């Protein structure tokens, strides 16, 4: 090691700090969203069950983070009553889409 | 009114047990009535670090399940009268601990002590969540190292979500204890500095424990570091942290083993 390598040596702590800041800003929102989605799933199901007979596995809740807004997608598949069903009909599908501004508390 | 304090970190090996023993002993040395409780069921070690491994008869699970009275399970320290240990079970499964059982034990400890210090197991699962469940405040242990800081951040999230205080809408008091800190390396930019860690975790600082050979020396002989060599750098740092817990305003300096000019310079700069 010569004097130049001693002075030219890069410090590593700033790298550690930057990596942590990026990682944690991401992890804090995903951990938070996971809890929120589980809660929404439960409450949406409970609300639906009061009025319609839905299969819990047919209620999908997704949250997608984009630059300016987050997209919350609630997908509910409701079976068509047997009496009215025509031969090739698909189950009715209700999709609710709502957006919220990025940075808004989850 | 007793304070129930959990010592937690997420990551293993960062100094939870060492810090539980050292803070417990420091508070007891200051005249407080202290119980340290090992929650690491199946992997107990607080007894060994405190030098009480051959005196364990009953444990936390026995008391929680009503198989023994609290007074039968508590081990009084031979060096300080006001320091007591409630060991974990070494043979039982961690699922043997129930939330109701833990609540009963903590409630009973609250009546008898000024401080109840819960040594959490590593991880974020059931054992760690039970250790923090009934706490009034938390000491989060972190090393100035990326994986430890990340896990501490996760634990802070759990403290704000899964504790009784959080569920009751109260704020959970959290303090950072930075362990294995090397002020010189941080000064040279080779280690995350105190400021870096504080900025990332954004919880108040309780103390900075310098990296020291004294910690291993103390655990070798089964003595909390504040008892084994009260003059050593880590012991002084733990004693300062204990004073801050009691509400004293102690300036934040990093005790150092050498009194050289360089040490002082770096310690000042990092603090």
CSV table of C-alpha atoms in Angstrom, one decimal:
chain,number,residue,atom,x,y,z
A,1,UNK,CA,0.0,0.0,0.0
A,2,UNK,CA,1.4,3.4,-0.9
A,3,UNK,CA,0.4,6.9,0.2
A,4,UNK,CA,-1.9,7.3,-2.8
A,5,UNK,CA,-3.9,4.2,-2.1
A,6,UNK,CA,-4.2,5.4,1.5
A,7,UNK,CA,-5.7,8.7,0.5
A,8,UNK,CA,-7.6,7.3,-2.5
A,9,UNK,CA,-9.3,4.6,-0.4
A,10,UNK,CA,-13.1,5.0,-0.6
A,11,UNK,CA,-15.0,5.0,2.6
A,12,UNK,CA,-17.7,2.4,2.8
A,13,UNK,CA,-20.0,3.8,5.5
A,14,UNK,CA,-21.7,6.3,3.1
A,15,UNK,CA,-22.5,3.3,0.8
A,16,UNK,CA,-24.0,1.4,3.7
A,17,UNK,CA,-26.1,4.4,4.7
A,18,UNK,CA,-27.4,5.0,1.2
A,19,UNK,CA,-28.3,1.3,0.6
A,20,UNK,CA,-30.1,1.2,3.9
A,21,UNK,CA,-32.1,4.4,3.2
A,22,UNK,CA,-33.3,3.1,-0.2
A,23,UNK,CA,-34.1,-0.4,1.1
A,24,UNK,CA,-36.0,0.8,4.2
A,25,UNK,CA,-38.1,3.4,2.4
A,26,UNK,CA,-39.3,0.5,0.2
A,27,UNK,CA,-39.7,-2.0,3.0
A,28,UNK,CA,-41.6,0.4,5.3
A,29,UNK,CA,-44.3,0.8,2.6
A,30,UNK,CA,-44.6,-2.8,1.6
A,31,UNK,CA,-44.8,-4.1,5.2
A,32,UNK,CA,-47.4,-1.4,5.9
A,33,UNK,CA,-49.4,-2.3,2.7
A,34,UNK,CA,-49.4,-6.1,3.5
A,35,UNK,CA,-51.2,-5.3,6.8
A,36,UNK,CA,-53.6,-2.9,5.1
A,37,UNK,CA,-54.5,-5.4,2.3
A,38,UNK,CA,-55.1,-8.2,4.8
A,39,UNK,CA,-57.4,-5.9,6.7
A,40,UNK,CA,-59.2,-4.7,3.6
A,41,UNK,CA,-59.7,-8.3,2.5
A,42,UNK,CA,-61.4,-9.1,5.8
A,43,UNK,CA,-63.6,-6.1,5.9
A,44,UNK,CA,-64.6,-6.1,2.2
A,45,UNK,CA,-65.6,-9.8,2.6
A,46,UNK,CA,-67.6,-9.1,5.7
A,47,UNK,CA,-69.4,-6.2,4.0
A,48,UNK,CA,-70.2,-8.3,0.9
A,49,UNK,CA,-71.3,-11.4,2.9
A,50,UNK,CA,-74.1,-9.3,4.4
A,51,UNK,CA,-75.7,-8.9,0.9
A,52,UNK,CA,-74.3,-11.5,-1.4
A,53,UNK,CA,-73.1,-15.0,-1.2
A,54,UNK,CA,-69.4,-14.7,-2.4
A,55,UNK,CA,-66.6,-17.2,-2.4
A,56,UNK,CA,-63.8,-15.7,-0.3
A,57,UNK,CA,-61.2,-16.9,-2.8
A,58,UNK,CA,-62.9,-14.9,-5.5
A,59,UNK,CA,-62.3,-11.6,-3.8
A,60,UNK,CA,-58.9,-10.2,-4.9
A,61,UNK,CA,-57.3,-7.1,-3.5
A,62,UNK,CA,-54.2,-5.7,-5.0
A,63,UNK,CA,-52.3,-2.5,-4.4
A,64,UNK,CA,-49.9,-1.3,-7.0
A,65,UNK,CA,-47.5,1.6,-6.4
A,66,UNK,CA,-46.8,3.9,-9.2
A,67,UNK,CA,-44.9,7.1,-9.3
A,68,UNK,CA,-47.6,9.6,-8.5
A,69,UNK,CA,-50.5,7.5,-7.3
A,70,UNK,CA,-51.1,4.0,-5.8
A,71,UNK,CA,-53.7,1.9,-7.4
A,72,UNK,CA,-56.0,-0.1,-5.2
A,73,UNK,CA,-57.8,-2.8,-7.1
A,74,UNK,CA,-60.7,-4.8,-5.6
A,75,UNK,CA,-61.9,-7.6,-7.8
A,76,UNK,CA,-65.1,-9.4,-6.8
A,77,UNK,CA,-66.4,-12.4,-8.7
A,78,UNK,CA,-70.2,-12.9,-8.1
A,79,UNK,CA,-71.8,-16.1,-9.4
A,80,UNK,CA,-74.8,-15.5,-11.6
A,81,UNK,CA,-78.0,-17.0,-10.0
A,82,UNK,CA,-78.6,-20.5,-11.6
A,83,UNK,CA,-82.2,-19.7,-12.8
A,84,UNK,CA,-81.1,-16.9,-15.1
A,85,UNK,CA,-77.9,-18.5,-16.3
A,86,UNK,CA,-77.6,-18.9,-20.0
A,87,UNK,CA,-75.4,-21.7,-21.3
A,88,UNK,CA,-72.1,-20.0,-22.0
A,89,UNK,CA,-72.3,-17.0,-19.6
A,90,UNK,CA,-69.4,-16.0,-17.5
A,91,UNK,CA,-69.8,-15.2,-13.8
A,92,UNK,CA,-70.5,-11.5,-13.3
A,93,UNK,CA,-67.4,-9.6,-12.3
A,94,UNK,CA,-67.3,-6.4,-10.3
A,95,UNK,CA,-64.2,-4.4,-10.4
A,96,UNK,CA,-63.7,-1.4,-8.2
A,97,UNK,CA,-60.8,0.8,-8.9
A,98,UNK,CA,-59.6,3.6,-6.7
A,99,UNK,CA,-56.5,5.6,-6.6
A,100,UNK,CA,-54.7,7.4,-3.9
A,101,UNK,CA,-51.9,9.8,-3.9
A,102,UNK,CA,-48.4,8.4,-3.3
A,103,UNK,CA,-47.2,9.4,0.1
A,104,UNK,CA,-50.7,9.5,1.6
A,105,UNK,CA,-50.7,7.5,4.8
A,106,UNK,CA,-51.9,3.9,4.3
B,1,UNK,CA,-45.2,2.1,39.5
B,2,UNK,CA,-43.0,-0.5,37.8
B,3,UNK,CA,-41.6,-0.1,34.4
B,4,UNK,CA,-41.7,-3.1,32.1
B,5,UNK,CA,-38.9,-2.8,29.5
B,6,UNK,CA,-38.2,-5.1,26.6
B,7,UNK,CA,-34.7,-5.4,25.2
B,8,UNK,CA,-35.1,-6.4,21.6
B,9,UNK,CA,-33.3,-6.3,18.2
B,10,UNK,CA,-34.7,-8.7,15.6
B,11,UNK,CA,-31.2,-9.8,14.7
B,12,UNK,CA,-29.3,-12.3,16.9
B,13,UNK,CA,-25.9,-11.8,18.4
B,14,UNK,CA,-26.0,-8.0,18.6
B,15,UNK,CA,-26.0,-7.9,22.4
B,16,UNK,CA,-29.5,-8.3,23.8
B,17,UNK,CA,-28.6,-10.6,26.6
B,18,UNK,CA,-25.3,-8.7,27.5
B,19,UNK,CA,-27.3,-5.5,27.6
B,20,UNK,CA,-30.2,-6.9,29.6
B,21,UNK,CA,-27.7,-8.2,32.3
B,22,UNK,CA,-25.6,-5.0,32.2
B,23,UNK,CA,-28.6,-2.6,32.4
B,24,UNK,CA,-30.3,-4.7,35.0
B,25,UNK,CA,-27.2,-4.8,37.2
B,26,UNK,CA,-26.6,-1.1,36.7
B,27,UNK,CA,-30.1,-0.2,37.7
B,28,UNK,CA,-29.9,-2.6,40.7
B,29,UNK,CA,-26.5,-1.1,41.7
B,30,UNK,CA,-28.3,2.3,41.7
B,31,UNK,CA,-30.7,0.9,44.4
B,32,UNK,CA,-33.6,0.0,42.1
B,33,UNK,CA,-35.4,-3.3,42.6
B,34,UNK,CA,-34.9,-5.2,39.4
B,35,UNK,CA,-36.1,-8.4,37.8
B,36,UNK,CA,-34.5,-9.6,34.5
B,37,UNK,CA,-36.7,-12.1,32.6
B,38,UNK,CA,-35.3,-14.5,29.9
B,39,UNK,CA,-37.9,-15.0,27.2
B,40,UNK,CA,-35.6,-17.1,25.0
B,41,UNK,CA,-37.4,-20.4,25.6
B,42,UNK,CA,-35.3,-23.4,24.5
B,43,UNK,CA,-32.2,-21.3,24.1
B,44,UNK,CA,-31.8,-19.6,27.5
B,45,UNK,CA,-28.6,-17.8,28.1
B,46,UNK,CA,-29.3,-14.9,30.5
B,47,UNK,CA,-28.7,-17.3,33.4
B,48,UNK,CA,-25.2,-18.1,32.1
B,49,UNK,CA,-24.3,-14.5,31.4
B,50,UNK,CA,-25.4,-13.6,35.0
B,51,UNK,CA,-23.5,-16.6,36.5
B,52,UNK,CA,-26.7,-18.3,37.9
B,53,UNK,CA,-26.8,-21.3,35.6
B,54,UNK,CA,-26.4,-23.8,38.4
B,55,UNK,CA,-29.1,-22.2,40.5
B,56,UNK,CA,-32.1,-22.6,38.1
B,57,UNK,CA,-34.9,-24.8,39.6
B,58,UNK,CA,-38.1,-23.4,38.2
B,59,UNK,CA,-38.5,-21.1,35.1
B,60,UNK,CA,-40.8,-18.7,33.4
B,61,UNK,CA,-43.0,-21.4,31.9
B,62,UNK,CA,-43.5,-23.1,35.2
B,63,UNK,CA,-44.7,-19.9,36.7
B,64,UNK,CA,-46.8,-18.9,33.7
B,65,UNK,CA,-48.5,-22.3,33.8
B,66,UNK,CA,-49.0,-22.3,37.5
B,67,UNK,CA,-46.6,-25.2,38.2
B,68,UNK,CA,-44.5,-23.0,40.5
B,69,UNK,CA,-44.9,-19.8,42.4
B,70,UNK,CA,-43.0,-16.7,41.2
B,71,UNK,CA,-41.0,-16.6,44.5
B,72,UNK,CA,-39.8,-20.2,43.9
B,73,UNK,CA,-38.5,-19.4,40.4
B,74,UNK,CA,-36.9,-16.0,41.0
B,75,UNK,CA,-33.1,-16.3,41.6
B,76,UNK,CA,-31.6,-13.5,43.7
B,77,UNK,CA,-28.2,-12.3,42.6
B,78,UNK,CA,-25.4,-13.2,45.0
B,79,UNK,CA,-23.6,-9.9,44.4
B,80,UNK,CA,-26.5,-7.4,44.5
B,81,UNK,CA,-29.5,-8.0,46.7
B,82,UNK,CA,-31.9,-6.0,44.6
B,83,UNK,CA,-31.2,-7.9,41.3
B,84,UNK,CA,-33.3,-11.0,40.4
B,85,UNK,CA,-33.5,-13.4,37.5
B,86,UNK,CA,-36.4,-15.3,36.1
B,87,UNK,CA,-34.9,-17.8,33.8
B,88,UNK,CA,-36.4,-19.3,30.6
B,89,UNK,CA,-37.1,-23.0,30.2
B,90,UNK,CA,-34.3,-24.9,28.4
B,91,UNK,CA,-36.3,-28.1,27.8
B,92,UNK,CA,-39.8,-26.8,26.8
B,93,UNK,CA,-41.0,-25.7,23.4
B,94,UNK,CA,-41.5,-22.0,22.9
B,95,UNK,CA,-45.2,-22.7,22.2
B,96,UNK,CA,-45.6,-23.7,25.9
B,97,UNK,CA,-45.8,-20.0,26.6
B,98,UNK,CA,-49.3,-18.4,26.3
B,99,UNK,CA,-50.2,-14.8,26.2
B,100,UNK,CA,-52.4,-15.1,29.3
B,101,UNK,CA,-49.6,-16.9,31.2
B,102,UNK,CA,-47.1,-14.2,30.3
B,103,UNK,CA,-49.6,-11.5,31.3
B,104,UNK,CA,-50.1,-13.1,34.7
B,105,UNK,CA,-46.3,-13.3,35.4
B,106,UNK,CA,-45.7,-9.7,34.2
B,107,UNK,CA,-48.6,-8.4,36.4
B,108,UNK,CA,-47.1,-10.2,39.4
B,109,UNK,CA,-43.6,-8.9,38.7
B,110,UNK,CA,-45.0,-5.4,38.3
B,111,UNK,CA,-46.2,-5.5,41.9
B,112,UNK,CA,-42.8,-6.6,43.3
B,113,UNK,CA,-40.2,-4.7,41.3
B,114,UNK,CA,-39.3,-1.2,40.1
B,115,UNK,CA,-38.0,-2.5,36.8
B,116,UNK,CA,-38.9,-5.7,34.9
B,117,UNK,CA,-36.5,-6.2,32.0
B,118,UNK,CA,-37.5,-8.7,29.3
B,119,UNK,CA,-34.7,-10.2,27.3
B,120,UNK,CA,-36.3,-11.0,23.9
B,121,UNK,CA,-35.3,-13.9,21.7
B,122,UNK,CA,-34.0,-13.0,18.2
B,123,UNK,CA,-36.4,-13.0,15.3
B,124,UNK,CA,-39.8,-11.4,14.9
B,125,UNK,CA,-41.9,-14.5,15.6
B,126,UNK,CA,-44.1,-15.5,18.6
B,127,UNK,CA,-41.3,-15.5,21.2
B,128,UNK,CA,-40.2,-12.0,20.3
B,129,UNK,CA,-43.8,-10.7,20.2
B,130,UNK,CA,-44.6,-12.2,23.6
B,131,UNK,CA,-41.5,-10.6,25.1
B,132,UNK,CA,-42.6,-7.1,23.9
B,133,UNK,CA,-46.4,-7.6,24.4
B,134,UNK,CA,-46.8,-6.1,27.8
B,135,UNK,CA,-43.8,-3.7,27.8
B,136,UNK,CA,-44.1,0.0,28.7
B,137,UNK,CA,-40.9,0.9,26.9
B,138,UNK,CA,-38.4,-0.8,24.6
B,139,UNK,CA,-34.7,-0.7,24.2
B,140,UNK,CA,-33.8,-1.5,20.6
B,141,UNK,CA,-30.2,-2.9,20.3
B,142,UNK,CA,-28.4,-2.3,17.1
B,143,UNK,CA,-24.9,-2.7,15.8
B,144,UNK,CA,-23.6,-0.1,13.3
B,145,UNK,CA,-23.9,-2.6,10.5
B,146,UNK,CA,-26.5,-2.9,7.7
B,147,UNK,CA,-28.2,-6.1,8.6
B,148,UNK,CA,-28.6,-5.2,12.2
B,149,UNK,CA,-30.1,-1.7,11.3
B,150,UNK,CA,-32.5,-3.2,8.9
B,151,UNK,CA,-33.8,-5.7,11.4
B,152,UNK,CA,-34.0,-3.0,14.1
B,153,UNK,CA,-36.3,-1.0,11.7
B,154,UNK,CA,-38.5,-4.1,11.4
B,155,UNK,CA,-38.7,-4.5,15.1
B,156,UNK,CA,-39.6,-0.8,15.6
B,157,UNK,CA,-42.5,-1.5,13.2
B,158,UNK,CA,-43.6,-4.5,15.3
B,159,UNK,CA,-43.3,-2.4,18.6
B,160,UNK,CA,-45.7,0.1,17.0
B,161,UNK,CA,-48.2,-2.6,15.9
B,162,UNK,CA,-48.2,-5.7,18.1
B,163,UNK,CA,-47.8,-4.5,21.7
B,164,UNK,CA,-50.6,-3.9,24.1
B,165,UNK,CA,-49.7,-0.2,24.2
B,166,UNK,CA,-49.9,0.1,20.4
B,167,UNK,CA,-53.2,-1.8,20.3
B,168,UNK,CA,-54.7,0.5,23.0
B,169,UNK,CA,-53.7,3.5,20.9
B,170,UNK,CA,-50.9,4.6,23.2
B,171,UNK,CA,-47.4,5.4,22.1
B,172,UNK,CA,-44.7,2.9,22.7
B,173,UNK,CA,-41.6,4.5,24.1
B,174,UNK,CA,-38.5,3.3,22.1
B,175,UNK,CA,-34.8,3.9,22.7
B,176,UNK,CA,-31.8,3.0,20.7
B,177,UNK,CA,-28.8,1.4,22.3
B,178,UNK,CA,-26.0,1.2,19.8
B,179,UNK,CA,-23.6,-1.6,20.7
B,180,UNK,CA,-20.1,-2.6,19.5
B,181,UNK,CA,-19.4,0.9,18.3
B,182,UNK,CA,-15.9,1.8,17.2
B,183,UNK,CA,-15.6,5.6,17.2
B,184,UNK,CA,-12.3,5.5,15.3
B,185,UNK,CA,-13.6,3.4,12.5
B,186,UNK,CA,-16.8,5.5,12.3
B,187,UNK,CA,-14.6,8.6,12.2
B,188,UNK,CA,-12.6,7.1,9.2
B,189,UNK,CA,-15.9,6.4,7.4
B,190,UNK,CA,-15.5,2.6,7.7
B,191,UNK,CA,-18.5,2.1,10.0
B,192,UNK,CA,-22.0,3.7,10.1
B,193,UNK,CA,-21.8,6.6,12.5
B,194,UNK,CA,-24.2,7.3,15.4
B,195,UNK,CA,-25.8,10.1,13.3
B,196,UNK,CA,-26.3,7.7,10.4
B,197,UNK,CA,-28.1,5.1,12.5
B,198,UNK,CA,-30.1,7.7,14.3
B,199,UNK,CA,-31.2,9.3,11.0
B,200,UNK,CA,-32.3,6.0,9.6
B,201,UNK,CA,-34.1,4.6,12.6
B,202,UNK,CA,-35.3,8.0,14.0
B,203,UNK,CA,-35.8,6.9,17.6
B,204,UNK,CA,-34.0,8.6,20.6
B,205,UNK,CA,-30.6,7.4,21.6
B,206,UNK,CA,-30.2,5.8,25.0
B,207,UNK,CA,-26.5,5.1,24.8
B,208,UNK,CA,-23.4,4.1,22.8
B,209,UNK,CA,-21.6,1.0,24.0
B,210,UNK,CA,-18.0,0.8,22.6
B,211,UNK,CA,-16.7,-2.4,21.2
B,212,UNK,CA,-14.6,-3.9,24.0
B,213,UNK,CA,-12.8,-7.0,25.1
B,214,UNK,CA,-14.3,-6.5,28.5
B,215,UNK,CA,-17.7,-7.8,27.3
B,216,UNK,CA,-16.3,-11.3,26.6
B,217,UNK,CA,-14.3,-11.2,29.8
B,218,UNK,CA,-17.4,-10.6,31.8
B,219,UNK,CA,-19.5,-13.3,30.1
B,220,UNK,CA,-16.6,-15.8,30.5
B,221,UNK,CA,-16.9,-15.5,34.3
B,222,UNK,CA,-20.7,-15.1,34.4
B,223,UNK,CA,-20.9,-11.5,35.6
B,224,UNK,CA,-22.7,-8.5,34.1
B,225,UNK,CA,-20.1,-6.2,32.6
B,226,UNK,CA,-21.1,-3.3,34.9
B,227,UNK,CA,-20.3,-5.6,37.9
B,228,UNK,CA,-17.2,-7.3,36.6
B,229,UNK,CA,-15.2,-4.2,35.9
B,230,UNK,CA,-17.2,-1.1,36.7
B,231,UNK,CA,-14.4,1.2,35.5
B,232,UNK,CA,-14.3,-0.4,32.0
B,233,UNK,CA,-15.5,1.6,29.0
B,234,UNK,CA,-18.6,-0.6,28.3
B,235,UNK,CA,-19.5,-0.6,32.0
B,236,UNK,CA,-19.5,3.2,32.2
B,237,UNK,CA,-21.5,3.4,29.0
B,238,UNK,CA,-24.1,1.0,30.4
B,239,UNK,CA,-24.2,2.9,33.7
B,240,UNK,CA,-24.8,6.1,31.9
B,241,UNK,CA,-27.6,4.5,29.9
B,242,UNK,CA,-29.2,3.2,33.1
B,243,UNK,CA,-29.1,6.8,34.6
B,244,UNK,CA,-30.8,8.1,31.4
B,245,UNK,CA,-33.5,5.4,31.9
B,246,UNK,CA,-34.1,6.8,35.4
B,247,UNK,CA,-34.5,10.3,33.9
B,248,UNK,CA,-31.1,11.7,34.6
B,249,UNK,CA,-29.6,14.0,32.0
B,250,UNK,CA,-26.2,12.5,31.3
B,251,UNK,CA,-24.1,13.9,28.4
B,252,UNK,CA,-23.7,11.5,25.5
B,253,UNK,CA,-20.0,10.6,25.3
B,254,UNK,CA,-18.5,7.4,24.3
B,255,UNK,CA,-16.4,6.1,27.1
B,256,UNK,CA,-13.1,4.8,25.9
B,257,UNK,CA,-10.5,2.4,27.4
B,258,UNK,CA,-7.6,4.6,26.5
B,259,UNK,CA,-7.3,8.2,27.5
B,260,UNK,CA,-5.3,9.2,24.4
B,261,UNK,CA,-5.8,12.5,22.6
B,262,UNK,CA,-7.0,10.7,19.5
B,263,UNK,CA,-9.6,8.7,21.4
B,264,UNK,CA,-10.9,11.8,23.0
B,265,UNK,CA,-11.0,13.6,19.6
B,266,UNK,CA,-12.9,10.8,17.9
B,267,UNK,CA,-15.2,10.3,20.8
B,268,UNK,CA,-16.2,13.9,20.7
B,269,UNK,CA,-16.7,14.0,17.0
B,270,UNK,CA,-18.8,10.9,16.9
B,271,UNK,CA,-21.0,11.8,19.9
